[in-house]
PDB file of C-alpha atoms and ligand atoms in Angstrom:
ATOM      1  CA  MET R   1       0.000   0.000   0.000  1.00 72.00           C
ATOM      2  CA  ALA R   2       1.427   3.295  -1.040  1.00 96.00           C
ATOM      3  CA  PHE R   3       1.357   6.162   1.422  1.00 98.00           C
ATOM      4  CA  GLU R   4      -1.198   8.847   0.618  1.00 98.00           C
ATOM      5  CA  LEU R   5      -1.556  12.571   1.173  1.00 98.00           C
ATOM      6  CA  PRO R   6      -4.335  12.986   3.761  1.00 98.00           C
ATOM      7  CA  ALA R   7      -7.064  15.529   3.032  1.00 98.00           C
ATOM      8  CA  LEU R   8      -6.879  18.742   5.023  1.00 98.00           C
ATOM      9  CA  PRO R   9      -9.365  18.654   7.929  1.00 98.00           C
ATOM     10  CA  TYR R  10     -10.639  22.124   6.845  1.00 98.00           C
ATOM     11  CA  SER R  11     -10.805  24.118   3.616  1.00 98.00           C
ATOM     12  CA  LYS R  12      -7.764  25.883   2.180  1.00 98.00           C
ATOM     13  CA  THR R  13      -9.363  29.230   3.021  1.00 98.00           C
ATOM     14  CA  ALA R  14     -10.249  28.230   6.600  1.00 98.00           C
ATOM     15  CA  LEU R  15      -7.184  29.812   8.221  1.00 98.00           C
ATOM     16  CA  ALA R  16      -6.977  32.856   5.950  1.00 98.00           C
ATOM     17  CA  GLY R  17      -8.485  35.186   8.539  1.00 96.00           C
ATOM     18  CA  ARG R  18      -6.124  33.837  11.175  1.00 98.00           C
ATOM     19  CA  GLY R  19      -2.770  34.426   9.518  1.00 98.00           C
ATOM     20  CA  MET R  20      -2.361  31.500   7.105  1.00 98.00           C
ATOM     21  CA  CYS R  21      -3.574  32.337   3.620  1.00 98.00           C
ATOM     22  CA  GLU R  22      -5.043  30.039   0.981  1.00 98.00           C
ATOM     23  CA  GLU R  23      -1.866  30.093  -1.123  1.00 98.00           C
ATOM     24  CA  THR R  24       0.251  29.011   1.855  1.00 98.00           C
ATOM     25  CA  LEU R  25      -2.014  26.055   2.599  1.00 98.00           C
ATOM     26  CA  ASP R  26      -2.381  25.181  -1.077  1.00 98.00           C
ATOM     27  CA  LEU R  27       1.380  25.049  -1.689  1.00 98.00           C
ATOM     28  CA  HIS R  28       2.264  23.580   1.696  1.00 98.00           C
ATOM     29  CA  HIS R  29      -0.247  20.735   1.492  1.00 98.00           C
ATOM     30  CA  GLY R  30      -0.536  20.164  -2.248  1.00 98.00           C
ATOM     31  CA  LYS R  31       3.118  20.653  -3.204  1.00 98.00           C
ATOM     32  CA  HIS R  32       5.437  20.303  -0.184  1.00 98.00           C
ATOM     33  CA  HIS R  33       3.626  17.543   1.703  1.00 98.00           C
ATOM     34  CA  GLN R  34       2.749  15.758  -1.547  1.00 98.00           C
ATOM     35  CA  ALA R  35       6.423  15.795  -2.540  1.00 98.00           C
ATOM     36  CA  TYR R  36       7.412  14.043   0.703  1.00 98.00           C
ATOM     37  CA  VAL R  37       4.742  11.375   0.132  1.00 98.00           C
ATOM     38  CA  THR R  38       5.801  10.820  -3.475  1.00 98.00           C
ATOM     39  CA  ALA R  39       9.487  10.555  -2.546  1.00 98.00           C
ATOM     40  CA  LEU R  40       8.747   8.192   0.355  1.00 98.00           C
ATOM     41  CA  ASN R  41       6.725   5.905  -1.924  1.00 98.00           C
ATOM     42  CA  GLY R  42       9.649   5.828  -4.351  1.00 98.00           C
ATOM     43  CA  PHE R  43      12.018   4.703  -1.581  1.00 98.00           C
ATOM     44  CA  VAL R  44       9.585   2.016  -0.389  1.00 97.00           C
ATOM     45  CA  GLU R  45       9.215   0.672  -3.925  1.00 97.00           C
ATOM     46  CA  ALA R  46      12.991   0.503  -4.340  1.00 97.00           C
ATOM     47  CA  ASN R  47      13.809  -1.086  -0.970  1.00 96.00           C
ATOM     48  CA  ALA R  48      12.300  -4.446  -0.008  1.00 95.00           C
ATOM     49  CA  ALA R  49      13.255  -3.870   3.642  1.00 94.00           C
ATOM     50  CA  LEU R  50      10.665  -1.072   3.789  1.00 97.00           C
ATOM     51  CA  ALA R  51       7.811  -2.977   2.154  1.00 95.00           C
ATOM     52  CA  GLY R  52       4.735  -3.383   4.340  1.00 96.00           C
ATOM     53  CA  LYS R  53       6.154  -1.252   7.151  1.00 97.00           C
ATOM     54  CA  SER R  54       4.008   1.383   8.822  1.00 98.00           C
ATOM     55  CA  LEU R  55       5.030   5.033   8.638  1.00 98.00           C
ATOM     56  CA  GLU R  56       5.983   4.956  12.324  1.00 98.00           C
ATOM     57  CA  GLU R  57       8.153   1.879  11.753  1.00 98.00           C
ATOM     58  CA  ILE R  58       9.933   3.516   8.817  1.00 98.00           C
ATOM     59  CA  VAL R  59      10.590   6.706  10.815  1.00 98.00           C
ATOM     60  CA  THR R  60      12.010   4.702  13.707  1.00 98.00           C
ATOM     61  CA  LEU R  61      14.111   2.244  11.710  1.00 97.00           C
ATOM     62  CA  SER R  62      15.644   4.904   9.438  1.00 98.00           C
ATOM     63  CA  HIS R  63      16.468   7.373  12.225  1.00 98.00           C
ATOM     64  CA  GLY R  64      20.181   8.000  12.746  1.00 97.00           C
ATOM     65  CA  LYS R  65      21.307   5.832   9.832  1.00 97.00           C
ATOM     66  CA  ALA R  66      23.421   7.826   7.382  1.00 97.00           C
ATOM     67  CA  ASP R  67      22.585   5.583   4.426  1.00 96.00           C
ATOM     68  CA  MET R  68      18.856   5.975   5.129  1.00 97.00           C
ATOM     69  CA  ALA R  69      18.838   9.755   5.594  1.00 98.00           C
ATOM     70  CA  PRO R  70      16.715  10.454   2.491  1.00 98.00           C
ATOM     71  CA  VAL R  71      14.167   7.852   3.655  1.00 98.00           C
ATOM     72  CA  PHE R  72      14.110   9.332   7.153  1.00 98.00           C
ATOM     73  CA  ASN R  73      13.751  12.909   5.896  1.00 98.00           C
ATOM     74  CA  ASN R  74      10.719  12.125   3.762  1.00 98.00           C
ATOM     75  CA  ALA R  75       9.059   9.669   6.168  1.00 98.00           C
ATOM     76  CA  GLY R  76       9.619  12.102   9.022  1.00 98.00           C
ATOM     77  CA  GLN R  77       8.173  14.987   7.071  1.00 98.00           C
ATOM     78  CA  HIS R  78       5.125  12.898   6.072  1.00 98.00           C
ATOM     79  CA  TRP R  79       4.541  12.034   9.752  1.00 98.00           C
ATOM     80  CA  ASN R  80       5.154  15.638  10.859  1.00 98.00           C
ATOM     81  CA  HIS R  81       2.712  17.129   8.365  1.00 98.00           C
ATOM     82  CA  ILE R  82      -0.054  14.610   9.166  1.00 98.00           C
ATOM     83  CA  LEU R  83       0.196  15.923  12.729  1.00 98.00           C
ATOM     84  CA  PHE R  84       0.599  19.564  11.662  1.00 98.00           C
ATOM     85  CA  TRP R  85      -2.724  19.734   9.765  1.00 98.00           C
ATOM     86  CA  GLN R  86      -4.519  18.305  12.791  1.00 98.00           C
ATOM     87  CA  ALA R  87      -2.639  20.633  15.144  1.00 98.00           C
ATOM     88  CA  MET R  88      -4.310  23.652  13.522  1.00 98.00           C
ATOM     89  CA  SER R  89      -7.931  24.777  13.540  1.00 98.00           C
ATOM     90  CA  PRO R  90     -10.104  27.625  12.244  1.00 98.00           C
ATOM     91  CA  ASN R  91     -11.255  27.833  15.885  1.00 97.00           C
ATOM     92  CA  GLY R  92      -7.746  27.550  17.316  1.00 98.00           C
ATOM     93  CA  GLY R  93      -6.078  29.381  20.163  1.00 98.00           C
ATOM     94  CA  GLY R  94      -8.311  28.448  23.084  1.00 98.00           C
ATOM     95  CA  ILE R  95      -6.770  26.107  25.654  1.00 98.00           C
ATOM     96  CA  PRO R  96      -9.288  23.668  27.204  1.00 98.00           C
ATOM     97  CA  GLY R  97      -9.327  22.990  30.953  1.00 98.00           C
ATOM     98  CA  LYS R  98      -7.452  19.713  31.387  1.00 98.00           C
ATOM     99  CA  LEU R  99      -4.591  20.788  29.130  1.00 98.00           C
ATOM    100  CA  ALA R 100      -4.484  24.230  30.764  1.00 98.00           C
ATOM    101  CA  ALA R 101      -4.194  22.603  34.200  1.00 98.00           C
ATOM    102  CA  LYS R 102      -1.391  20.338  32.994  1.00 98.00           C
ATOM    103  CA  ILE R 103       0.422  23.314  31.416  1.00 98.00           C
ATOM    104  CA  GLU R 104       0.072  25.146  34.719  1.00 98.00           C
ATOM    105  CA  SER R 105       1.526  22.300  36.788  1.00 98.00           C
ATOM    106  CA  ASP R 106       4.266  21.120  34.393  1.00 98.00           C
ATOM    107  CA  LEU R 107       5.312  24.295  32.563  1.00 98.00           C
ATOM    108  CA  GLY R 108       4.452  27.060  35.019  1.00 98.00           C
ATOM    109  CA  GLY R 109       1.440  28.459  33.165  1.00 98.00           C
ATOM    110  CA  VAL R 110       0.280  29.412  29.689  1.00 98.00           C
ATOM    111  CA  GLN R 111       2.571  32.422  29.292  1.00 98.00           C
ATOM    112  CA  LYS R 112       5.646  30.417  30.267  1.00 98.00           C
ATOM    113  CA  PHE R 113       4.584  27.643  27.904  1.00 98.00           C
ATOM    114  CA  LYS R 114       4.187  30.090  25.022  1.00 98.00           C
ATOM    115  CA  ASP R 115       7.512  31.782  25.816  1.00 98.00           C
ATOM    116  CA  ALA R 116       9.279  28.402  25.857  1.00 98.00           C
ATOM    117  CA  PHE R 117       7.607  27.316  22.620  1.00 98.00           C
ATOM    118  CA  LYS R 118       8.521  30.606  20.895  1.00 98.00           C
ATOM    119  CA  ALA R 119      12.104  30.262  22.114  1.00 98.00           C
ATOM    120  CA  ALA R 120      12.296  26.704  20.747  1.00 98.00           C
ATOM    121  CA  ALA R 121      10.779  27.745  17.418  1.00 98.00           C
ATOM    122  CA  THR R 122      12.955  30.797  16.913  1.00 97.00           C
ATOM    123  CA  THR R 123      16.243  29.251  18.050  1.00 97.00           C
ATOM    124  CA  GLN R 124      15.852  26.261  15.722  1.00 96.00           C
ATOM    125  CA  PHE R 125      18.532  27.313  13.237  1.00 95.00           C
ATOM    126  CA  GLY R 126      17.384  26.722   9.682  1.00 96.00           C
ATOM    127  CA  SER R 127      14.485  24.379   9.045  1.00 98.00           C
ATOM    128  CA  GLY R 128      12.708  22.326  11.653  1.00 98.00           C
ATOM    129  CA  TRP R 129       9.881  22.019  14.124  1.00 98.00           C
ATOM    130  CA  ALA R 130       8.841  23.113  17.606  1.00 98.00           C
ATOM    131  CA  TRP R 131       6.850  20.633  19.692  1.00 98.00           C
ATOM    132  CA  LEU R 132       4.705  20.249  22.762  1.00 98.00           C
ATOM    133  CA  VAL R 133       5.173  16.668  23.895  1.00 98.00           C
ATOM    134  CA  LEU R 134       4.044  14.433  26.708  1.00 98.00           C
ATOM    135  CA  ALA R 135       7.435  13.134  27.794  1.00 98.00           C
ATOM    136  CA  PRO R 136       8.084   9.549  28.910  1.00 97.00           C
ATOM    137  CA  ASP R 137       8.106  10.779  32.543  1.00 98.00           C
ATOM    138  CA  GLY R 138       4.474  11.899  32.156  1.00 98.00           C
ATOM    139  CA  LYS R 139       5.258  15.627  32.112  1.00 98.00           C
ATOM    140  CA  LEU R 140       4.618  18.121  29.345  1.00 98.00           C
ATOM    141  CA  LYS R 141       7.772  19.364  27.668  1.00 98.00           C
ATOM    142  CA  VAL R 142       8.600  21.866  24.914  1.00 98.00           C
ATOM    143  CA  THR R 143      11.213  20.711  22.459  1.00 98.00           C
ATOM    144  CA  LYS R 144      12.508  21.265  18.921  1.00 98.00           C
ATOM    145  CA  THR R 145      13.933  19.178  16.096  1.00 98.00           C
ATOM    146  CA  ALA R 146      15.856  19.937  12.907  1.00 98.00           C
ATOM    147  CA  ASN R 147      14.643  19.327   9.355  1.00 98.00           C
ATOM    148  CA  GLY R 148      12.383  16.232   9.192  1.00 98.00           C
ATOM    149  CA  SER R 149      13.044  14.844  12.644  1.00 98.00           C
ATOM    150  CA  ASN R 150      10.383  14.549  15.345  1.00 98.00           C
ATOM    151  CA  PRO R 151       9.759  13.339  18.924  1.00 98.00           C
ATOM    152  CA  LEU R 152       8.782   9.885  17.657  1.00 98.00           C
ATOM    153  CA  ALA R 153      12.294   9.450  16.245  1.00 98.00           C
ATOM    154  CA  THR R 154      14.130  11.047  19.157  1.00 97.00           C
ATOM    155  CA  GLY R 155      12.061   9.255  21.808  1.00 97.00           C
ATOM    156  CA  GLU R 156      11.236  12.552  23.524  1.00 97.00           C
ATOM    157  CA  GLY R 157       7.591  11.644  23.955  1.00 97.00           C
ATOM    158  CA  ARG R 158       4.139  11.751  22.420  1.00 98.00           C
ATOM    159  CA  ALA R 159       3.721  14.797  20.164  1.00 98.00           C
ATOM    160  CA  LEU R 160       0.670  16.861  21.120  1.00 98.00           C
ATOM    161  CA  LEU R 161       1.389  19.897  18.910  1.00 98.00           C
ATOM    162  CA  GLY R 162       3.968  20.486  16.203  1.00 98.00           C
ATOM    163  CA  CYS R 163       4.667  23.841  14.579  1.00 98.00           C
ATOM    164  CA  ASP R 164       6.419  23.786  11.221  1.00 98.00           C
ATOM    165  CA  VAL R 165       9.140  26.459  11.159  1.00 98.00           C
ATOM    166  CA  TRP R 166      10.399  25.738   7.655  1.00 98.00           C
ATOM    167  CA  GLU R 167      10.196  28.988   5.687  1.00 98.00           C
ATOM    168  CA  HIS R 168       7.571  27.484   3.352  1.00 98.00           C
ATOM    169  CA  SER R 169       5.181  27.488   6.320  1.00 98.00           C
ATOM    170  CA  TYR R 170       5.240  31.244   6.892  1.00 98.00           C
ATOM    171  CA  TYR R 171       7.036  33.188   4.171  1.00 98.00           C
ATOM    172  CA  LEU R 172       3.951  34.267   2.208  1.00 98.00           C
ATOM    173  CA  ASP R 173       2.154  35.439   5.354  1.00 98.00           C
ATOM    174  CA  PHE R 174       4.974  36.726   7.547  1.00 98.00           C
ATOM    175  CA  ARG R 175       7.977  37.039   5.214  1.00 98.00           C
ATOM    176  CA  ASN R 176      11.121  36.592   7.326  1.00 97.00           C
ATOM    177  CA  ARG R 177       9.338  37.259  10.645  1.00 98.00           C
ATOM    178  CA  ARG R 178       9.353  33.773  12.159  1.00 98.00           C
ATOM    179  CA  PRO R 179       8.703  35.069  15.716  1.00 98.00           C
ATOM    180  CA  ASP R 180       5.480  36.777  14.544  1.00 98.00           C
ATOM    181  CA  TYR R 181       4.364  33.603  12.752  1.00 98.00           C
ATOM    182  CA  VAL R 182       4.904  31.517  15.881  1.00 98.00           C
ATOM    183  CA  THR R 183       3.183  34.011  18.181  1.00 98.00           C
ATOM    184  CA  ASN R 184       0.188  34.128  15.835  1.00 98.00           C
ATOM    185  CA  TRP R 185       0.192  30.337  15.475  1.00 98.00           C
ATOM    186  CA  LEU R 186       0.060  29.818  19.236  1.00 98.00           C
ATOM    187  CA  ASP R 187      -2.597  32.490  19.797  1.00 98.00           C
ATOM    188  CA  LYS R 188      -4.923  31.965  16.823  1.00 98.00           C
ATOM    189  CA  ILE R 189      -4.223  28.727  14.967  1.00 98.00           C
ATOM    190  CA  ALA R 190      -2.980  26.003  17.350  1.00 98.00           C
ATOM    191  CA  ASN R 191      -5.600  23.319  17.968  1.00 98.00           C
ATOM    192  CA  TYR R 192      -5.348  22.804  21.714  1.00 98.00           C
ATOM    193  CA  GLU R 193      -8.498  20.650  21.685  1.00 98.00           C
ATOM    194  CA  PHE R 194      -6.545  18.170  19.550  1.00 98.00           C
ATOM    195  CA  ALA R 195      -3.531  18.427  21.860  1.00 98.00           C
ATOM    196  CA  GLU R 196      -5.685  17.731  24.925  1.00 98.00           C
ATOM    197  CA  ALA R 197      -7.348  14.739  23.229  1.00 98.00           C
ATOM    198  CA  GLU R 198      -3.912  13.298  22.348  1.00 98.00           C
ATOM    199  CA  MET R 199      -2.732  13.888  25.928  1.00 98.00           C
ATOM    200  CA  LEU R 200      -5.757  12.071  27.352  1.00 98.00           C
ATOM    201  CA  LYS R 201      -5.245   9.085  24.997  1.00 97.00           C
ATOM    202  CA  ALA R 202      -1.810   8.456  26.506  1.00 89.00           C
TER     203      ALA R 202
HETATM  204 MN1  LIG Q 301       6.181  21.973   5.926  1.00 50.03          MN
END
């Protein structure tokens, strides 16, 4: 079974009033994410060791292996973007009670969480991701990864939110102003209902 580009869970214009325009979503989903899926399928077809493996298995088995870096990059980016589309919402920005309480106890409150997330996102040199994860010790943690990597690969925990800080995610809307993109993303776009549901599944 070839991997497939998942449909967006909202229309391409759904986030336009919240700082992510139709062209950004159209290119990001239809071109960038599609390219990762197409490349990954090419690697799976060419390598019998990858046949029949789940996306999570491919991410894990290719992580840290120099000869599998192209496989890891594309599998990781497919996994990251599946999460990214779900981690955004046209009704984003509001933090529901159970997640807010956990943020308060583990991260010192919403403002400290947002400051830590912005710091992670803006200090990630070059391309990468900022994450809110439920760490193996049961605590919330803010982290970052480079390029196509993610908390599944690094073992840092269950990803609850992931913010794409590759330039293709924000350049049309915010130009070079990554800090403004991340602030807006946390305040108006992030789907904390999704993050809470993922936290409660764990
Ligand atoms: Mn991207």
